[in-house]
Short mmCIF file of C-alpha atoms and ligand atoms in Angstrom, two decimals:
data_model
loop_
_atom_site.label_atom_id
_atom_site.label_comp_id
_atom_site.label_asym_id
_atom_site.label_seq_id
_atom_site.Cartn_x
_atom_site.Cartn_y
_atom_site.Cartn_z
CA UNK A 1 -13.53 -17.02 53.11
CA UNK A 2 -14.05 -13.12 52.51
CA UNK A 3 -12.01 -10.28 53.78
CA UNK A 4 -13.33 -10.48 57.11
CA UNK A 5 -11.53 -13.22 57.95
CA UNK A 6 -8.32 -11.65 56.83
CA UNK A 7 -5.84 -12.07 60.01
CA UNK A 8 -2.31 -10.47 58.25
CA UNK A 9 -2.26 -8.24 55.57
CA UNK A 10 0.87 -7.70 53.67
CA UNK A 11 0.89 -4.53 51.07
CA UNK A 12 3.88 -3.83 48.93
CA UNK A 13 6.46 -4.43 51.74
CA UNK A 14 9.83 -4.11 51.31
CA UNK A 15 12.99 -4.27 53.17
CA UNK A 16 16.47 -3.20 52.11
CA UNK A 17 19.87 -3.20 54.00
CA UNK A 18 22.67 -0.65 53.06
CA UNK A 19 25.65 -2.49 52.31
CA UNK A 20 28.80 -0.23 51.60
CA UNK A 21 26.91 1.41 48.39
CA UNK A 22 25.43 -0.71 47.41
CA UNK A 23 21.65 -1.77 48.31
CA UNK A 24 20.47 -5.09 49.14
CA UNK A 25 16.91 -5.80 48.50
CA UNK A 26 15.94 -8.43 50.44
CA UNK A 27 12.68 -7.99 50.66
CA UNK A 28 11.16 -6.35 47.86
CA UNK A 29 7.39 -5.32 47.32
CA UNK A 30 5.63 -8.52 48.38
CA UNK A 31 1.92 -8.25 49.26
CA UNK A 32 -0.52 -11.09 50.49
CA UNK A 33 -3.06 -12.05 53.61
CA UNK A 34 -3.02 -14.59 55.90
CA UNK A 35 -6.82 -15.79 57.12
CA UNK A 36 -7.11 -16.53 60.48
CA UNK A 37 -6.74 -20.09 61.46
CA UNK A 38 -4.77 -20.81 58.00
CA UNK A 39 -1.40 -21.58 57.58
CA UNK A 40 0.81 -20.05 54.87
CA UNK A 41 4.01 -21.70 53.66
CA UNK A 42 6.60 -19.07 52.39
CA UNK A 43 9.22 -21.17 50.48
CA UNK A 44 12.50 -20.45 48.56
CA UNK A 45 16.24 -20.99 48.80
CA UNK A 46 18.72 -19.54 50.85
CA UNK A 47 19.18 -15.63 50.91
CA UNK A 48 15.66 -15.41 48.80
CA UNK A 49 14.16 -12.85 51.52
CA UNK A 50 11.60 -15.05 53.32
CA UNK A 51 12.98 -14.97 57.24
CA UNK A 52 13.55 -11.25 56.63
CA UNK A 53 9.82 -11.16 55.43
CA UNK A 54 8.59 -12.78 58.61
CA UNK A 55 10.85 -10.21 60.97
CA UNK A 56 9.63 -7.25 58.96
CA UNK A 57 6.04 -8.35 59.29
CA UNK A 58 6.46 -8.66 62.81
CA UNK A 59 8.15 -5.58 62.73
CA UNK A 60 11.75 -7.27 64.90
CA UNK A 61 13.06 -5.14 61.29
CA UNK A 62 11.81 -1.55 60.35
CA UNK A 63 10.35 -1.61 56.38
CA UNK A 64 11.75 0.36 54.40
CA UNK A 65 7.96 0.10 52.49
CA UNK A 66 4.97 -0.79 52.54
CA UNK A 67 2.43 -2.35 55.22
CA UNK A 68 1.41 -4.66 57.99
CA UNK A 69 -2.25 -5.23 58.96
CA UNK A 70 -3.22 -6.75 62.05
CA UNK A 71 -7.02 -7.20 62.00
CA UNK A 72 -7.24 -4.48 59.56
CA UNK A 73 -5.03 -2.05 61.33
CA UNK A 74 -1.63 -0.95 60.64
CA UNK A 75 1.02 -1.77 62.63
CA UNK A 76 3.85 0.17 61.06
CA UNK A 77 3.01 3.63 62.85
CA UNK A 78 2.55 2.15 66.78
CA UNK A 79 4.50 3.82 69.45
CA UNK A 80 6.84 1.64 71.80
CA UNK A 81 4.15 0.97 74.10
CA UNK A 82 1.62 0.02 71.26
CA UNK A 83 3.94 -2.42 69.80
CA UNK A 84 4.69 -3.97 72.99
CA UNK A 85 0.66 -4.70 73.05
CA UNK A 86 0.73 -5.56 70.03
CA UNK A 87 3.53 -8.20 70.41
CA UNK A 88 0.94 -10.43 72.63
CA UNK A 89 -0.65 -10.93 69.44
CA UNK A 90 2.24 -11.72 67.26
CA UNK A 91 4.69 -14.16 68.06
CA UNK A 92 8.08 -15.88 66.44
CA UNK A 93 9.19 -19.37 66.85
CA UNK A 94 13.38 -19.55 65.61
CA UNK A 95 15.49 -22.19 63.60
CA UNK A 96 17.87 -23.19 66.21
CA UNK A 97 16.37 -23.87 68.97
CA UNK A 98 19.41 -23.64 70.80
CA UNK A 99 20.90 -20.50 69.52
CA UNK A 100 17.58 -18.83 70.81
CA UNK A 101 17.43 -20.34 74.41
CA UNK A 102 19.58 -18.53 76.87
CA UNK A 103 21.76 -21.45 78.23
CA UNK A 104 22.10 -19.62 81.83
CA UNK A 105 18.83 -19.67 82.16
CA UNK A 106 16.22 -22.37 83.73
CA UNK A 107 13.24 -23.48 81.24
CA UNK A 108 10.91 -22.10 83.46
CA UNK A 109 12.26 -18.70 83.53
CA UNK A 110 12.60 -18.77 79.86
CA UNK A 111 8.73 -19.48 79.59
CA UNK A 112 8.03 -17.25 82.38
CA UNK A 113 10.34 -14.49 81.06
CA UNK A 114 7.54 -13.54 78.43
CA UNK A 115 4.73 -13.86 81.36
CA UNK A 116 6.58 -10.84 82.99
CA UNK A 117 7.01 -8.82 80.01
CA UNK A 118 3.09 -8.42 79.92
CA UNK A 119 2.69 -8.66 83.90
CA UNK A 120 0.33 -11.73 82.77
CA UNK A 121 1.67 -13.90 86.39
CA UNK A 122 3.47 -14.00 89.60
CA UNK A 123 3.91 -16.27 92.35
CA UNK A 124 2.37 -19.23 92.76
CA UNK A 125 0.01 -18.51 89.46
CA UNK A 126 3.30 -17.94 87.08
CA UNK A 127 4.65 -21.37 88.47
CA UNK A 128 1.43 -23.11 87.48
CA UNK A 129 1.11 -21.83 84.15
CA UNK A 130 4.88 -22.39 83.19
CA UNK A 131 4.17 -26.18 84.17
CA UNK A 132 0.87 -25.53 82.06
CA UNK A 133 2.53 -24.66 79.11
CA UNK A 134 5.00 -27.37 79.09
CA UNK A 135 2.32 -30.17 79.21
CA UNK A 136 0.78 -28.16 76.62
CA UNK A 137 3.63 -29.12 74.01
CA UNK A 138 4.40 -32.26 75.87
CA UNK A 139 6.73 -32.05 78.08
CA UNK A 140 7.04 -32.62 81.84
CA UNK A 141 5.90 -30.25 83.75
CA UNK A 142 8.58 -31.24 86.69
CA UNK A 143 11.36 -30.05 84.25
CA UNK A 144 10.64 -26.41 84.36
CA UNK A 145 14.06 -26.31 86.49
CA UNK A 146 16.42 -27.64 84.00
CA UNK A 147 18.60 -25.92 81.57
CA UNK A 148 18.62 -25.82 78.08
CA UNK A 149 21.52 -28.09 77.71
CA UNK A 150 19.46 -30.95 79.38
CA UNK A 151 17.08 -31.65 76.63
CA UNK A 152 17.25 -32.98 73.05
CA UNK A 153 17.04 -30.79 69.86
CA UNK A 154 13.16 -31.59 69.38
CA UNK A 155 12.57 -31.07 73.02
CA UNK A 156 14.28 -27.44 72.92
CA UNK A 157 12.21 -26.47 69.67
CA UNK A 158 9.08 -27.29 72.22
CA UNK A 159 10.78 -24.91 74.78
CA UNK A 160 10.55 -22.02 72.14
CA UNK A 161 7.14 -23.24 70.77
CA UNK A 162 6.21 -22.83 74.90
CA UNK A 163 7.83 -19.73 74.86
CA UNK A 164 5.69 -18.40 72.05
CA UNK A 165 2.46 -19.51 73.14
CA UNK A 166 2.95 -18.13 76.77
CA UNK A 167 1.75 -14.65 75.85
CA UNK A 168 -1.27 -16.49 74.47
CA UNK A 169 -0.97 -15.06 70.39
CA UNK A 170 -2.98 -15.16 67.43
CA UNK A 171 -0.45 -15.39 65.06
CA UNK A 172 2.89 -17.11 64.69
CA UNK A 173 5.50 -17.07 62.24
CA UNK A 174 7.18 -20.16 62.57
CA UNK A 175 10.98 -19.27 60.94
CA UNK A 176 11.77 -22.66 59.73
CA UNK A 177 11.34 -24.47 62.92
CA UNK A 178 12.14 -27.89 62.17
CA UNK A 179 14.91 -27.75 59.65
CA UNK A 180 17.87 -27.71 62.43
CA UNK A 181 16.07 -30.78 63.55
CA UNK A 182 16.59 -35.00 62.81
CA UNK A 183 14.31 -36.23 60.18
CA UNK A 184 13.09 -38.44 62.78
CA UNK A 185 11.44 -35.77 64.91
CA UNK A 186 10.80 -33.48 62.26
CA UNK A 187 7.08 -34.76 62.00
CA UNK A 188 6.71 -34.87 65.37
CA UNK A 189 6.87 -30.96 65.91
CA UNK A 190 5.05 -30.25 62.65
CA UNK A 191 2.67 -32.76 64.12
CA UNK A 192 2.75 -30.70 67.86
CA UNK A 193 2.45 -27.31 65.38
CA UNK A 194 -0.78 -28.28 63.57
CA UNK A 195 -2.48 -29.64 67.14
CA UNK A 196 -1.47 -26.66 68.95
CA UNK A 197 -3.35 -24.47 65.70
CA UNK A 198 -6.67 -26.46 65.98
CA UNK A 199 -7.07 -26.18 70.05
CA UNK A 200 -5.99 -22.67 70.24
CA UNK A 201 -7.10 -21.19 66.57
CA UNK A 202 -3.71 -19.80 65.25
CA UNK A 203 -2.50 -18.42 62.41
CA UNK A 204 1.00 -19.35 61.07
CA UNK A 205 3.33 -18.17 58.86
CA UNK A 206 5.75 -21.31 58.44
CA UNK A 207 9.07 -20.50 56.53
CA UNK A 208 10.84 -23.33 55.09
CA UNK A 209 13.79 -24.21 52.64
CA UNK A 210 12.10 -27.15 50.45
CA UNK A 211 8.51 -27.94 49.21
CA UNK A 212 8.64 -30.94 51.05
CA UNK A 213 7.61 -30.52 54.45
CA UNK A 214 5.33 -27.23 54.18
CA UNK A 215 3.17 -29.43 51.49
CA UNK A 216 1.97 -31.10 55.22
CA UNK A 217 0.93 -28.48 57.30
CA UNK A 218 0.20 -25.24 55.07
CA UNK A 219 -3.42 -24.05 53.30
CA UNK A 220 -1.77 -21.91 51.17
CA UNK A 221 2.04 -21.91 49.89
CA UNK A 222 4.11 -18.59 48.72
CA UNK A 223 7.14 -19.54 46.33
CA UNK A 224 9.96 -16.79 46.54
CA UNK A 225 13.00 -15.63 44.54
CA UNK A 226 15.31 -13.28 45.16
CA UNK A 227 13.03 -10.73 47.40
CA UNK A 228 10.02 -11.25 44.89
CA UNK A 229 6.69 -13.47 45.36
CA UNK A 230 6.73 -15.42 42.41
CA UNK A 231 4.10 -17.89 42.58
CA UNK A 232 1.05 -18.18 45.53
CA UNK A 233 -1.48 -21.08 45.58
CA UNK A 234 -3.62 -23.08 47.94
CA UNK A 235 -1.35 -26.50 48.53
CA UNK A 236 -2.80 -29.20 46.10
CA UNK A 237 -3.65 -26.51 42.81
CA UNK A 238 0.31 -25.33 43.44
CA UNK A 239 2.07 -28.80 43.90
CA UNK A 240 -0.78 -30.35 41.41
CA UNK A 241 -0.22 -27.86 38.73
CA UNK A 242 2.54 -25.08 39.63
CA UNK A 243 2.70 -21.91 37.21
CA UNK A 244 5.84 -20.95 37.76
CA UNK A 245 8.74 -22.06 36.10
CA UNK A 246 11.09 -22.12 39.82
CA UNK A 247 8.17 -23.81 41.40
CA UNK A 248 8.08 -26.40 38.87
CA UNK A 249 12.07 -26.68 39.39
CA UNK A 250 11.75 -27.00 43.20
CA UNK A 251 8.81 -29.34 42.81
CA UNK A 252 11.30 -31.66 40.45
CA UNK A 253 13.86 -32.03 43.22
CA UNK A 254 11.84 -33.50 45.47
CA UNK A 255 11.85 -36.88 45.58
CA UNK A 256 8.98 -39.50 45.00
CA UNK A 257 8.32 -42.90 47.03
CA UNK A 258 7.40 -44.61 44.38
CA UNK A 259 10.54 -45.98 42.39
CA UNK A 260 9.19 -46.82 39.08
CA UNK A 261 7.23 -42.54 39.21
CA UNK A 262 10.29 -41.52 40.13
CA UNK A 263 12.27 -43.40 37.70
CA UNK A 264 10.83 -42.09 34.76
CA UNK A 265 9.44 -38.07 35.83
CA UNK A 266 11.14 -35.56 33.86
CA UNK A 267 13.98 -33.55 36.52
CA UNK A 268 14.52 -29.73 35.96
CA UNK A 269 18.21 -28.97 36.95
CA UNK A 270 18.70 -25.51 37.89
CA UNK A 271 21.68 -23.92 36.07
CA UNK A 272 24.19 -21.88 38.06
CA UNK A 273 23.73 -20.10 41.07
CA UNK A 274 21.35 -17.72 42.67
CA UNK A 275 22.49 -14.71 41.73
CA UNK A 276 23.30 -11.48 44.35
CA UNK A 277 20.51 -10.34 45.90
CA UNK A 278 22.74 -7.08 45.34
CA UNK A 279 22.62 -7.05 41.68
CA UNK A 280 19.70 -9.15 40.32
CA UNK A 281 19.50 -9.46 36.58
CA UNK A 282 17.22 -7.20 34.93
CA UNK A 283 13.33 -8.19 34.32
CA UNK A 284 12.27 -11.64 35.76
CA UNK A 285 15.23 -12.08 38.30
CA UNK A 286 14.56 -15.81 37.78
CA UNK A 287 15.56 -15.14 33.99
CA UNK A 288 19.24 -16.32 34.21
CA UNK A 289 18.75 -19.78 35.38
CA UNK A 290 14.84 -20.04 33.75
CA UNK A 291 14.44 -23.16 31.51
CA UNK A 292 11.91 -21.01 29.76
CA UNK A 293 12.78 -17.78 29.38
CA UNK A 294 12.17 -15.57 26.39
CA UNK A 295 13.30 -11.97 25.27
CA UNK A 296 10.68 -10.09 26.93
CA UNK A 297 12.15 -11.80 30.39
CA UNK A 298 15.01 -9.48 30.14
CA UNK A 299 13.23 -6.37 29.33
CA UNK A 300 10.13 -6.27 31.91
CA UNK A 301 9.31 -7.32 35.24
CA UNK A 302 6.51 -9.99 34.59
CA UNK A 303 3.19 -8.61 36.42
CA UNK A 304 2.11 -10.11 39.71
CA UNK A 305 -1.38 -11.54 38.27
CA UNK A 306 -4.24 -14.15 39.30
CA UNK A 307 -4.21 -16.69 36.39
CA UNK A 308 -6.54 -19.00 37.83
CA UNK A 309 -8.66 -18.49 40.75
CA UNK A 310 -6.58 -17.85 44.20
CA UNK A 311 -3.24 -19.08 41.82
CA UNK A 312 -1.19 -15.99 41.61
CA UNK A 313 2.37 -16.01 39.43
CA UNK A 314 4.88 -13.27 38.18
CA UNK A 315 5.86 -14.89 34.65
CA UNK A 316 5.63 -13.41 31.21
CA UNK A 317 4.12 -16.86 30.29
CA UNK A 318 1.62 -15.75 32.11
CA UNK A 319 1.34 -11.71 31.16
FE1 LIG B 401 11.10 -17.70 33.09
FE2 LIG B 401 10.52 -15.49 31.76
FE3 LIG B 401 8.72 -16.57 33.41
FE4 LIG B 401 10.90 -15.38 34.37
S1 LIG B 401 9.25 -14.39 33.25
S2 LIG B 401 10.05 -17.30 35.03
S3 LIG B 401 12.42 -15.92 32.84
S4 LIG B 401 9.54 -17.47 31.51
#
């Protein structure tokens, strides 16, 4: 694909929080594209900076630095009224699924809620498209009068992935959607995800905590550590052959089906914790727990470099 096809650009963005005096960078200087019709994973433990990523991109936080392209034009400057435009295109599917459904309110008016943001229904024609959206991720239409409270964890997740679609976007970041969900129905809703993306041509950004699931459903997977990028691949070169020392940790702790593979594969154990966000250790912030690292780790931040085609890594290894 060339640069045409670029959907989301991402240059240099950052995102800090004041906290007391100190300075929390949660999101710092992280650049990348997203091609239309792809799907990017963003993975990376707790508190590593990806859900703030997502909001800052879609601009629900302000950046402290950097920029967002939509289509090749920057969305970091639009006025009120451009943004709410703008928001048609962009769109954010949450966690809990509960926690982002108001519980006084009927399905149908959460769905329909969106519709009258935009003025895109009324009457008779808003009805008919709520009960059109609901078949759309498979549920029954009839049930647009029911409350939140009266449907199962996986069906709520297909109330906000409803909600979401109703203003009929391009791109979606998906904030790890199915990990406040049962195993069991996980697939399902990754399943309904990657259907909904070939019939209506979108773009997702789809945060998650583990390699695991986002091997299924992304193009492309980013690896991040405390508020940096550290390793970005298409799917099979980065779980066939990671660069990165953390990816190659995260990969380890996944388990394999096969007993007798997983019997004898080597396992990288992580020492200690992740550090603060608020103080990272100096150089590579992965150096402190790093299985690899050298002198040079301390001293310099590694360079953000291509080291094989489309396989991007921050490691000294690698510098
Ligand atoms: Fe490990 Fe050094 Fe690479 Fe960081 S730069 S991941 S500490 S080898």
């Amino acid at each position: 694909m060339d640069n045409r096809d670029t959907l989301i650009e991402v240059r240099n963005l950052k995102k800090f929080f004041s906290i007391g005096d100190n300075t929390l960078k949660a999101v710092n200087d992280i650049s990348f594209e997203i091609k239309r019709g792809e799907t990017l994973g963003v993975v990376g433990e707790s508190g590593c900076g990806k859900s703030t990523a997502g909001r800052t991109i879609l601009r629900l936080y302000d950046a402290t630095g950097g920029d967002v392209l939509f289509e090749g034009k920057s969305i970091m400057n639009l006025n009120h009224q451009e943004m709410k435009a703008m928001r048609r295109n962009m769109q954010m599917i949450f966690q809990d699924p509960y926690a982002s459904l108001n519980p006084r309110m009927t399905v149908g008016d959460i769905i329909g809620e969106a519709l009258d943001i935009h003025n895109l229904a009324s009457g008779q024609k808003r009805k008919e498209r709520i009960q059109e959206l609901l078949s759309l991720v498979s549920l029954n239409p009839e049930h647009m009068n029911r409350f939140p409270h009266e449907f199962s964890g996986g069906q709520r997740q297909r109330i906000g992935i409803a909600r979401a679609l109703a203003v009929e976007p391009k791109f979606i970041v998906c904030d790890e959607p199915i990990s406040a969900l049962d195993v069991s129905v996980q697939a399902q809703v990754v399943n309904l995800l990657e259907q909904l993306q070939e019939k209506m041509g979108l773009t997702y950004m789809f945060i998650a905590h583990d390699l695991s699931m986002v091997k299924y459903i992304s193009d492309r997977v980013a690896v991040m550590y405390l508020g940096k990028m550290v390793e970005l691949a298409e799917s099979d070169a980065l779980y066939e052959k990671p660069l990165h020392p953390y990816t190659q940790a995260l990969l380890s702790a996944i388990p394999i089906p096969d007993p007798e593979i997983e019997r004898n594969r080597e396992r990288i154990v992580l020492q200690g914790d992740v550090p603060s966000p608020m103080n990272p250790p100096s150089g590579c912030h992965f150096r402190t727990r790093c299985p690899k690292a050298m002198p040079e780790c301390a001293a310099s931040v590694p360079v953000w470099k291509e080291v094989e085609p489309g396989h991007f890594a921050a490691c000294h290894l690698y510098n």
